[in-house]
Short mmCIF file of C-alpha atoms in Angstrom, two decimals:
data_model
loop_
_atom_site.label_atom_id
_atom_site.label_comp_id
_atom_site.label_asym_id
_atom_site.label_seq_id
_atom_site.Cartn_x
_atom_site.Cartn_y
_atom_site.Cartn_z
CA MET A 29 80.05 -55.52 18.96
CA SER A 30 76.18 -55.88 18.65
CA GLY A 31 73.97 -58.51 19.60
CA THR A 32 72.94 -59.33 16.01
CA ASP A 33 77.37 -60.04 15.78
CA LEU A 34 77.12 -61.96 18.61
CA LEU A 35 74.02 -64.24 17.51
CA ARG A 36 76.07 -65.20 14.58
CA ALA A 37 79.49 -65.20 15.96
CA GLY A 38 78.30 -67.63 18.49
CA VAL A 39 75.78 -70.08 16.39
CA LEU A 40 78.38 -69.90 13.74
CA ALA A 41 80.97 -71.26 15.95
CA ALA A 42 78.76 -74.38 16.83
CA ALA A 43 77.25 -74.49 13.79
CA ALA A 44 78.08 -78.74 13.40
CA ALA A 45 76.62 -79.58 16.79
CA GLY A 46 73.51 -77.61 16.69
CA LEU A 47 72.89 -79.06 13.63
CA LEU A 48 73.09 -82.42 14.99
CA LEU A 49 70.79 -81.17 17.67
CA THR A 50 68.38 -79.93 15.39
CA SER A 51 68.10 -82.22 13.36
CA ALA A 52 66.64 -85.04 14.65
CA CYS A 53 63.52 -83.46 15.99
CA ALA A 54 63.06 -81.61 13.05
CA ALA A 55 60.29 -83.89 11.72
CA ASP A 56 58.34 -82.29 15.07
CA ASN A 57 58.74 -79.01 14.14
CA ALA A 58 57.14 -78.91 11.23
CA ALA A 59 54.81 -76.43 10.54
CA ALA A 60 50.98 -77.73 11.08
CA PRO A 61 48.45 -78.14 8.07
CA GLY A 62 45.96 -75.96 7.48
CA PRO A 63 42.32 -75.89 9.33
CA THR A 64 39.91 -77.54 9.18
CA PRO A 65 37.01 -75.42 10.99
CA SER A 66 34.45 -78.02 12.56
CA ALA A 67 30.61 -77.73 13.69
CA SER A 68 31.21 -75.11 15.98
CA GLY A 69 33.49 -72.82 13.97
CA ALA A 70 36.21 -73.39 16.68
CA ALA A 71 39.83 -74.13 15.28
CA PRO A 72 41.14 -77.23 15.81
CA ALA A 73 44.09 -77.44 18.85
CA SER A 74 47.60 -77.17 16.76
CA SER A 75 46.30 -75.75 13.52
CA PRO A 76 47.13 -72.55 11.73
CA VAL A 77 43.93 -69.99 11.51
CA ASP A 78 42.67 -67.13 9.66
CA LEU A 79 42.75 -63.23 11.25
CA THR A 80 43.48 -61.65 8.41
CA GLY A 81 42.64 -58.03 9.25
CA ASP A 82 44.39 -54.80 8.20
CA GLU A 83 47.60 -54.95 9.22
CA THR A 84 50.47 -55.59 6.91
CA ALA A 85 53.38 -57.67 7.37
CA LEU A 86 56.59 -55.93 6.75
CA PRO A 87 59.49 -56.89 4.32
CA ASN A 88 60.42 -60.39 3.36
CA PRO A 89 63.83 -58.99 2.17
CA THR A 90 65.94 -62.45 2.28
CA SER A 91 65.43 -66.30 3.10
CA ALA A 92 65.64 -68.38 5.97
CA ALA A 93 68.52 -69.58 6.84
CA PRO A 94 68.87 -72.15 10.08
CA VAL A 95 70.04 -70.78 13.22
CA PRO A 96 71.94 -74.10 14.34
CA SER A 97 71.84 -74.36 18.61
CA SER A 98 74.90 -74.26 20.16
CA SER A 99 75.66 -77.51 22.25
CA THR A 100 78.81 -76.37 24.44
CA SER A 101 76.23 -73.76 25.96
CA ALA A 102 75.39 -73.57 30.22
CA ARG A 103 72.48 -73.75 30.72
CA PRO A 104 70.94 -71.02 33.49
CA THR A 105 68.33 -72.62 35.44
CA ALA A 106 65.40 -70.81 34.53
CA SER A 107 63.58 -68.45 37.05
CA SER A 108 59.94 -69.21 37.51
CA PRO A 109 57.69 -66.01 37.71
CA ALA A 110 55.76 -66.22 41.15
CA GLY A 111 52.83 -66.66 39.68
CA GLY A 112 51.04 -63.61 40.42
CA GLY A 113 50.10 -59.93 38.60
CA VAL A 114 50.66 -60.76 35.04
CA PHE A 115 51.07 -64.30 35.33
CA SER A 116 48.23 -65.25 36.69
CA GLY A 117 46.10 -65.61 33.98
CA THR A 118 43.93 -62.85 34.81
CA ARG A 119 45.58 -59.80 33.35
CA GLN A 120 45.66 -58.59 29.78
CA VAL A 121 49.43 -57.31 28.57
CA LEU A 122 51.04 -56.46 25.36
CA LEU A 123 54.96 -58.13 25.50
CA LEU A 124 57.36 -55.91 23.98
CA PRO A 125 60.57 -56.26 23.13
CA LYS A 126 63.12 -54.16 24.99
CA ASN A 127 64.14 -51.10 23.35
CA SER A 128 61.96 -51.41 20.34
CA GLU A 129 59.07 -49.22 19.96
CA ALA A 130 57.00 -51.98 17.99
CA THR A 131 54.98 -54.93 20.89
CA VAL A 132 53.90 -58.23 18.82
CA GLY A 133 50.77 -58.96 17.60
CA VAL A 134 49.30 -60.46 14.59
CA VAL A 135 50.25 -58.44 11.36
CA THR A 136 48.68 -60.57 8.41
CA GLY A 137 46.04 -63.54 8.94
CA ASP A 138 47.12 -65.91 11.76
CA LYS A 139 51.44 -64.75 11.56
CA LEU A 140 52.74 -62.94 14.67
CA GLY A 141 55.18 -60.10 13.98
CA LEU A 142 56.14 -56.67 15.45
CA THR A 143 53.78 -53.89 14.72
CA ASP A 144 52.89 -50.43 15.61
CA SER A 145 49.73 -50.92 16.17
CA PHE A 146 48.82 -51.85 20.19
CA GLY A 147 44.85 -52.67 19.75
CA ASP A 148 43.17 -56.11 20.55
CA LYS A 149 45.47 -58.06 18.64
CA ALA A 150 48.13 -56.90 20.24
CA LEU A 151 46.82 -58.18 23.46
CA PHE A 152 47.54 -60.75 25.32
CA VAL A 153 47.01 -63.74 28.76
CA ILE A 154 49.43 -65.10 30.07
CA VAL A 155 47.92 -68.34 31.88
CA PRO A 156 49.88 -70.78 33.47
CA ALA A 157 49.91 -74.43 32.34
CA GLY A 158 51.58 -76.41 34.68
CA GLY A 159 55.24 -75.91 36.67
CA ASP A 160 57.58 -73.54 35.02
CA ARG A 161 54.59 -73.66 31.87
CA TYR A 162 52.63 -70.75 30.49
CA SER A 163 50.68 -70.71 27.54
CA ILE A 164 50.19 -67.07 25.37
CA LYS A 165 46.17 -66.85 24.48
CA THR A 166 44.59 -63.96 22.72
CA ALA A 167 43.16 -61.62 25.12
CA LYS A 168 40.64 -59.86 22.46
CA LEU A 169 40.94 -62.35 19.64
CA ARG A 170 38.39 -65.55 18.75
CA VAL A 171 37.79 -68.62 16.98
CA GLY A 172 34.02 -70.23 17.51
CA GLY A 173 34.44 -67.66 20.54
CA GLU A 174 37.71 -69.09 22.37
CA PRO A 175 40.96 -67.43 22.09
CA LEU A 176 44.13 -68.69 20.09
CA CYS A 177 47.24 -70.20 21.31
CA LEU A 178 51.08 -68.25 20.42
CA SER A 179 53.14 -71.29 19.03
CA ALA A 180 56.78 -70.88 18.48
CA LYS A 181 58.64 -73.90 16.75
CA VAL A 182 61.72 -74.30 14.81
CA GLY A 183 61.32 -75.63 10.92
CA SER A 184 63.59 -78.23 9.08
CA GLY A 185 66.99 -78.15 10.11
CA GLY A 186 66.37 -75.98 12.73
CA ALA A 187 65.67 -72.94 10.68
CA PRO A 188 64.35 -69.62 11.84
CA ALA A 189 60.15 -69.54 12.29
CA LEU A 190 57.45 -68.12 11.08
CA ILE A 191 55.00 -67.23 14.61
CA HIS A 192 51.47 -68.29 13.81
CA LEU A 193 48.83 -68.63 16.36
CA VAL A 194 46.79 -72.28 16.74
CA GLY A 195 44.01 -73.45 18.56
CA CYS A 196 45.30 -74.23 21.87
CA ASP A 197 46.03 -77.63 22.41
CA ALA A 198 47.67 -77.92 26.67
CA ALA A 199 49.26 -80.74 25.17
CA ALA A 200 51.50 -79.17 22.47
CA ALA A 201 54.84 -78.49 23.47
CA SER A 202 54.84 -75.20 21.00
CA GLN A 203 52.65 -73.79 22.95
CA LYS A 204 53.98 -74.29 26.49
CA PHE A 205 56.12 -71.18 27.30
CA ARG A 206 58.84 -70.38 30.04
CA PHE A 207 59.72 -67.14 30.80
CA ARG A 208 62.95 -66.40 32.60
CA GLN A 209 63.99 -63.15 34.50
CA THR A 210 67.05 -61.17 32.39
CA GLY A 211 66.97 -57.81 34.29
CA GLU A 212 65.03 -54.07 34.03
CA SER A 213 63.89 -51.56 31.43
CA ASN A 214 63.05 -47.89 32.78
CA GLY A 215 61.72 -50.70 36.31
CA LYS A 216 60.54 -53.05 34.89
CA PRO A 217 61.02 -56.44 34.79
CA THR A 218 63.00 -58.13 31.73
CA TYR A 219 62.33 -61.02 30.38
CA THR A 220 63.25 -63.87 27.72
CA ILE A 221 60.67 -66.07 26.57
CA TYR A 222 61.19 -69.66 24.98
CA THR A 223 59.83 -73.47 24.38
CA GLY A 224 61.59 -76.30 25.95
CA ALA A 225 65.15 -75.86 26.04
CA ASP A 226 66.84 -73.33 23.42
CA THR A 227 63.46 -72.59 21.27
CA PHE A 228 62.99 -68.48 22.08
CA ILE A 229 60.98 -65.63 20.53
CA VAL A 230 63.16 -63.19 19.29
CA GLN A 231 63.13 -59.70 17.34
CA ASP A 232 64.31 -60.24 13.59
CA PRO A 233 63.08 -56.08 12.61
CA THR A 234 65.63 -56.12 9.58
CA GLY A 235 65.59 -59.83 8.76
CA GLU A 236 70.03 -60.05 9.38
CA ILE A 237 68.81 -63.30 11.47
CA ALA A 238 65.75 -65.27 8.77
CA GLY A 239 64.21 -62.55 6.43
CA LEU A 240 60.52 -64.12 7.12
CA GLY A 241 58.97 -60.19 6.73
CA THR A 242 57.68 -60.29 10.04
CA GLY A 243 60.15 -58.59 12.95
CA VAL A 244 59.82 -61.40 15.96
CA ILE A 245 60.52 -65.12 14.64
CA ALA A 246 60.83 -68.63 16.34
CA ALA A 247 65.03 -69.21 16.75
CA THR A 248 67.12 -71.98 17.98
CA ILE A 249 69.69 -70.99 19.44
CA GLY A 250 72.47 -71.01 22.72
CA GLU A 251 71.47 -68.41 25.46
CA GLY A 252 74.60 -65.97 25.73
CA THR A 253 73.97 -62.83 26.72
CA ALA A 254 70.72 -60.47 27.11
CA ASP A 255 72.07 -58.82 23.64
CA ILE A 256 71.26 -61.77 21.98
CA ASP A 257 68.29 -63.19 23.65
CA THR A 258 65.09 -60.26 22.84
CA PRO A 259 63.93 -59.11 26.42
CA PHE A 260 59.91 -58.52 26.82
CA VAL A 261 58.58 -56.29 29.04
CA LEU A 262 55.52 -57.84 30.08
CA ALA A 263 53.36 -54.30 30.42
CA ASP A 264 49.61 -54.97 31.76
CA LYS A 265 46.98 -53.97 30.45
CA GLY A 266 44.33 -54.24 32.26
CA LYS A 267 41.72 -57.40 33.68
CA ALA A 268 41.79 -59.40 31.29
CA SER A 269 38.34 -60.83 29.80
CA LEU A 270 39.07 -64.34 28.80
CA PRO A 271 36.29 -66.83 28.20
CA ALA A 272 37.45 -69.31 30.16
CA LEU A 273 40.37 -69.62 32.05
CA ASP A 274 41.94 -73.13 32.08
#
């Protein structure tokens, strides 16, 4: 059975419980309004920003459908990274889904997705944000001279949602990520990336899960196996040059 089949089977079995859980936090997870530029030109915290470039999104074959969380899935304790290397806030990395030839990057506007362009729009810096949480900042892209932050949160009713770049906000839960080591790929450790308890960054290149057209989404799912949760290789691409590592 494929990873997608496992995901579908798991979420259907827990649909009733998951919808009750996710509906309570639907308002908090609603998409933020468009930005109002400040006098300095920097994007306001937690607001989507316009980064329209020459890269285009993947096709959008179907409409989004909720992926309920599983209330019966026992969650293992997140294994906190050691804090050095790519987790030090001083290295720029690629977020490479395991067994994929693409990487996570800006695909259109402020939207994150899978891309075969491995340039500046796909480079990030993983910055410690307290405890076992990290923010994921753009290594090269700037608005008003400042890096942007990756924000992942589900939509109304727990529906899978697009992942955006927004103005960084240290208090925003959607910008605080955990990394749990799940195994290896070609000798390099792989990690699932998620916020809070169960909102994961998941690849969806064919649109079978949500059909949002970007190939990577934020989805609230019950954690089962490594085939369901997308493992990422954090490929070190050298020293970061963030204007401020705070």
